[in-house]
């Protein structure tokens, strides 16, 4: 049996400001760093040796993972992959969620955030927030850089990467992935066989490791959030 641990990055600066972040490469807040440190401590208590680490290309996920590794005293190299980046929020990028709810209505904002196939208008390539303008993504193939994404779009790129890169390693390795609300939501939909309604309601808490135990056939035997006090209203 082997383990997969999914960790949504700690609170970011734009999480705190309630802004649509997506592919904008913002860092952790001080509270986010503390969340990452606590995540590391919770994982350490399980006494699980991690063989492979993955992160998105994004700073908030990278730094969450580095803090976790420091707590685990295991600072081996980790694999960075754009395929597990956060969902791209298109023209909503950088806007305040509360202000947008007041402007266009809470229901419309919720649709943009959680409907399966709806995606916001594309972000202008002239915007400083467009991934093509951000140094972090200079090596991502131009044809793969999105202007906007739905949850379905995010799911398809995340699961393709999981099937091709991660799944095989789970047969004999313990893996930790530091990623984002929507990329982890995609993995949960796939691994727990959730339908579209369930996935739209699934909340992914920041800095709370989700530990899954797999059998030899890559099936999830059981799962738990390691910070049980922050695991209310979660499907797993």
Short mmCIF file of C-alpha atoms in Angstrom, two decimals:
data_model
loop_
_atom_site.label_atom_id
_atom_site.label_comp_id
_atom_site.label_asym_id
_atom_site.label_seq_id
_atom_site.Cartn_x
_atom_site.Cartn_y
_atom_site.Cartn_z
CA UNK A 1 0.00 0.00 0.00
CA UNK A 2 1.15 3.50 -0.81
CA UNK A 3 0.13 7.04 0.01
CA UNK A 4 -0.79 10.17 -1.90
CA UNK A 5 -0.92 13.46 -0.02
CA UNK A 6 -2.61 16.48 -1.60
CA UNK A 7 -1.97 19.92 -0.11
CA UNK A 8 -3.54 23.14 -1.28
CA UNK A 9 -1.02 25.94 -0.77
CA UNK A 10 -1.28 28.13 2.31
CA UNK A 11 -3.15 31.42 2.18
CA UNK A 12 -1.80 33.66 -0.58
CA UNK A 13 -1.76 37.44 -0.69
CA UNK A 14 -4.61 37.47 -3.20
CA UNK A 15 -6.58 34.91 -1.16
CA UNK A 16 -6.43 37.46 1.65
CA UNK A 17 -7.54 40.25 -0.68
CA UNK A 18 -10.34 38.04 -2.10
CA UNK A 19 -9.09 38.46 -5.67
CA UNK A 20 -9.39 36.00 -8.55
CA UNK A 21 -5.81 34.76 -8.79
CA UNK A 22 -5.57 31.90 -11.28
CA UNK A 23 -2.20 31.97 -13.04
CA UNK A 24 -0.97 35.22 -11.48
CA UNK A 25 2.12 34.23 -9.51
CA UNK A 26 1.57 35.64 -6.02
CA UNK A 27 3.31 34.50 -2.85
CA UNK A 28 2.09 33.35 0.57
CA UNK A 29 0.99 35.62 3.39
CA UNK A 30 2.59 35.20 6.81
CA UNK A 31 -0.49 33.23 7.81
CA UNK A 32 -0.06 31.10 4.70
CA UNK A 33 3.48 30.27 5.77
CA UNK A 34 2.18 29.21 9.18
CA UNK A 35 -0.45 27.03 7.50
CA UNK A 36 2.28 25.35 5.45
CA UNK A 37 4.36 24.79 8.57
CA UNK A 38 1.40 23.22 10.35
CA UNK A 39 0.75 21.03 7.31
CA UNK A 40 4.34 19.80 7.52
CA UNK A 41 3.94 19.01 11.23
CA UNK A 42 0.72 17.06 10.61
CA UNK A 43 2.41 15.01 7.88
CA UNK A 44 5.46 14.41 10.07
CA UNK A 45 3.26 12.89 12.77
CA UNK A 46 2.13 10.23 10.29
CA UNK A 47 5.75 9.07 9.90
CA UNK A 48 5.36 8.52 6.16
CA UNK A 49 8.47 8.68 4.03
CA UNK A 50 7.80 10.71 0.87
CA UNK A 51 9.52 9.41 -2.27
CA UNK A 52 8.35 11.99 -4.82
CA UNK A 53 7.23 15.59 -4.51
CA UNK A 54 5.27 17.53 -7.13
CA UNK A 55 4.28 21.17 -7.29
CA UNK A 56 2.70 23.48 -9.83
CA UNK A 57 4.95 26.15 -11.32
CA UNK A 58 3.39 28.74 -9.05
CA UNK A 59 5.25 30.43 -6.21
CA UNK A 60 2.58 29.90 -3.57
CA UNK A 61 2.60 26.14 -4.16
CA UNK A 62 6.41 25.96 -4.44
CA UNK A 63 6.94 27.81 -1.18
CA UNK A 64 4.28 25.78 0.62
CA UNK A 65 6.13 22.65 -0.41
CA UNK A 66 9.53 24.02 0.61
CA UNK A 67 8.20 24.83 4.09
CA UNK A 68 6.68 21.35 4.40
CA UNK A 69 9.96 19.75 3.32
CA UNK A 70 11.88 21.82 5.84
CA UNK A 71 9.62 20.56 8.64
CA UNK A 72 10.08 17.01 7.36
CA UNK A 73 13.85 17.54 7.12
CA UNK A 74 13.61 16.26 3.56
CA UNK A 75 14.60 18.92 1.07
CA UNK A 76 15.06 16.72 -1.99
CA UNK A 77 14.35 18.20 -5.42
CA UNK A 78 10.72 18.31 -6.46
CA UNK A 79 9.06 18.19 -9.86
CA UNK A 80 7.36 21.37 -11.08
CA UNK A 81 4.52 21.02 -13.58
CA UNK A 82 2.34 23.70 -15.18
CA UNK A 83 -0.33 21.05 -15.70
CA UNK A 84 -1.27 21.24 -12.00
CA UNK A 85 -1.45 25.04 -11.93
CA UNK A 86 -4.58 26.72 -10.66
CA UNK A 87 -7.49 27.24 -13.05
CA UNK A 88 -7.15 30.35 -15.24
CA UNK A 89 -9.96 32.81 -14.45
CA UNK A 90 -9.77 34.75 -17.71
CA UNK A 91 -11.01 38.33 -17.61
CA UNK A 92 -11.90 37.94 -13.92
CA UNK A 93 -8.19 37.72 -13.03
CA UNK A 94 -7.21 40.32 -10.47
CA UNK A 95 -10.79 41.41 -9.73
CA UNK A 96 -12.23 41.39 -6.22
CA UNK A 97 -14.77 38.59 -5.68
CA UNK A 98 -16.94 40.62 -3.30
CA UNK A 99 -17.05 43.63 -5.62
CA UNK A 100 -17.89 41.41 -8.58
CA UNK A 101 -20.71 39.75 -6.61
CA UNK A 102 -22.17 43.20 -5.94
CA UNK A 103 -21.76 44.20 -9.58
CA UNK A 104 -23.08 41.14 -11.44
CA UNK A 105 -24.70 39.14 -8.63
CA UNK A 106 -23.57 36.29 -6.40
CA UNK A 107 -25.22 33.65 -8.57
CA UNK A 108 -23.30 34.74 -11.67
CA UNK A 109 -19.97 34.81 -9.82
CA UNK A 110 -20.73 31.36 -8.39
CA UNK A 111 -21.46 30.09 -11.91
CA UNK A 112 -18.13 31.41 -13.15
CA UNK A 113 -16.32 29.82 -10.20
CA UNK A 114 -18.03 26.44 -9.97
CA UNK A 115 -20.02 25.51 -13.07
CA UNK A 116 -18.45 22.62 -14.96
CA UNK A 117 -18.21 24.06 -18.47
CA UNK A 118 -18.77 27.81 -18.17
CA UNK A 119 -15.65 29.95 -18.36
CA UNK A 120 -15.13 33.71 -18.06
CA UNK A 121 -14.34 35.86 -21.07
CA UNK A 122 -10.70 35.47 -22.16
CA UNK A 123 -8.06 37.65 -20.55
CA UNK A 124 -6.52 40.10 -23.00
CA UNK A 125 -3.02 39.16 -24.06
CA UNK A 126 -2.09 42.79 -23.38
CA UNK A 127 -2.89 42.40 -19.67
CA UNK A 128 0.12 42.25 -17.34
CA UNK A 129 -1.70 39.34 -15.68
CA UNK A 130 -1.69 37.24 -18.85
CA UNK A 131 0.58 34.17 -18.39
CA UNK A 132 2.53 35.09 -21.52
CA UNK A 133 3.69 38.23 -19.67
CA UNK A 134 4.78 36.35 -16.54
CA UNK A 135 8.37 35.09 -16.33
CA UNK A 136 7.31 31.96 -14.43
CA UNK A 137 5.71 30.54 -17.58
CA UNK A 138 8.45 31.29 -20.09
CA UNK A 139 9.05 27.58 -20.75
CA UNK A 140 5.39 26.55 -21.04
CA UNK A 141 4.54 25.81 -24.70
CA UNK A 142 2.70 28.83 -26.13
CA UNK A 143 -0.13 26.66 -27.39
CA UNK A 144 -0.75 25.39 -23.85
CA UNK A 145 -1.05 28.81 -22.19
CA UNK A 146 -4.76 29.53 -21.57
CA UNK A 147 -6.65 32.83 -21.82
CA UNK A 148 -9.48 31.40 -19.70
CA UNK A 149 -10.53 28.00 -18.37
CA UNK A 150 -13.59 26.17 -17.13
CA UNK A 151 -13.43 23.54 -14.41
CA UNK A 152 -13.68 20.97 -17.18
CA UNK A 153 -10.62 22.44 -18.94
CA UNK A 154 -8.66 22.34 -15.69
CA UNK A 155 -9.78 18.77 -15.00
CA UNK A 156 -8.64 17.56 -18.41
CA UNK A 157 -5.09 18.92 -18.14
CA UNK A 158 -4.66 17.83 -14.51
CA UNK A 159 -5.91 14.29 -15.04
CA UNK A 160 -3.91 13.80 -18.24
CA UNK A 161 -0.78 14.65 -16.24
CA UNK A 162 -1.85 12.42 -13.35
CA UNK A 163 -2.45 9.45 -15.65
CA UNK A 164 0.76 9.89 -17.62
CA UNK A 165 3.17 10.99 -14.89
CA UNK A 166 1.97 10.23 -11.36
CA UNK A 167 -0.30 7.19 -11.43
CA UNK A 168 2.38 4.62 -12.25
CA UNK A 169 4.63 5.83 -9.43
CA UNK A 170 1.87 5.23 -6.88
CA UNK A 171 2.40 1.50 -7.26
CA UNK A 172 5.60 1.65 -5.25
CA UNK A 173 6.13 5.22 -4.01
CA UNK A 174 4.59 7.68 -1.59
CA UNK A 175 3.82 10.99 -3.28
CA UNK A 176 3.03 14.51 -2.08
CA UNK A 177 1.50 17.14 -4.39
CA UNK A 178 1.42 20.84 -3.52
CA UNK A 179 -1.15 22.51 -5.75
CA UNK A 180 -4.32 24.62 -5.80
CA UNK A 181 -8.01 24.58 -5.05
CA UNK A 182 -9.15 23.69 -8.55
CA UNK A 183 -6.33 21.34 -9.52
CA UNK A 184 -6.88 19.39 -6.30
CA UNK A 185 -10.64 19.54 -6.88
CA UNK A 186 -9.98 17.92 -10.27
CA UNK A 187 -7.96 15.12 -8.70
CA UNK A 188 -10.66 14.53 -6.09
CA UNK A 189 -13.34 14.29 -8.79
CA UNK A 190 -11.28 11.64 -10.56
CA UNK A 191 -10.10 9.64 -7.56
CA UNK A 192 -13.40 9.66 -5.64
CA UNK A 193 -15.59 9.42 -8.76
CA UNK A 194 -17.56 12.56 -7.96
CA UNK A 195 -20.23 13.86 -10.31
CA UNK A 196 -20.47 17.44 -11.60
CA UNK A 197 -22.81 18.56 -8.82
CA UNK A 198 -20.59 17.11 -6.11
CA UNK A 199 -17.43 18.65 -7.50
CA UNK A 200 -19.04 22.09 -7.74
CA UNK A 201 -19.77 21.98 -3.99
CA UNK A 202 -16.44 20.54 -2.87
CA UNK A 203 -14.34 22.94 -0.81
CA UNK A 204 -10.57 22.51 -0.64
CA UNK A 205 -9.07 24.11 2.49
CA UNK A 206 -5.71 25.85 2.39
CA UNK A 207 -2.83 24.12 4.14
CA UNK A 208 -4.77 21.03 5.23
CA UNK A 209 -3.16 17.81 3.91
CA UNK A 210 -5.50 15.24 2.41
CA UNK A 211 -3.97 11.80 2.98
CA UNK A 212 -5.08 8.90 0.76
CA UNK A 213 -4.07 5.27 1.07
CA UNK A 214 -3.93 3.27 -2.17
CA UNK A 215 -3.96 -0.47 -2.80
CA UNK A 216 -1.86 -2.26 -5.42
CA UNK A 217 -4.52 -1.59 -8.07
CA UNK A 218 -4.33 2.19 -7.57
CA UNK A 219 -7.69 2.31 -5.82
CA UNK A 220 -8.26 4.59 -2.84
CA UNK A 221 -8.77 2.49 0.27
CA UNK A 222 -9.41 5.38 2.66
CA UNK A 223 -8.72 9.07 3.08
CA UNK A 224 -8.59 11.72 5.76
CA UNK A 225 -7.83 15.40 6.24
CA UNK A 226 -5.03 15.59 8.77
CA UNK A 227 -6.39 18.75 10.40
CA UNK A 228 -9.73 17.25 11.36
CA UNK A 229 -10.97 20.47 12.98
CA UNK A 230 -10.88 22.17 9.58
CA UNK A 231 -12.42 19.29 7.65
CA UNK A 232 -16.11 20.06 8.11
CA UNK A 233 -18.35 19.99 5.04
CA UNK A 234 -15.78 18.04 3.03
CA UNK A 235 -16.86 15.01 1.05
CA UNK A 236 -13.86 12.86 1.87
#
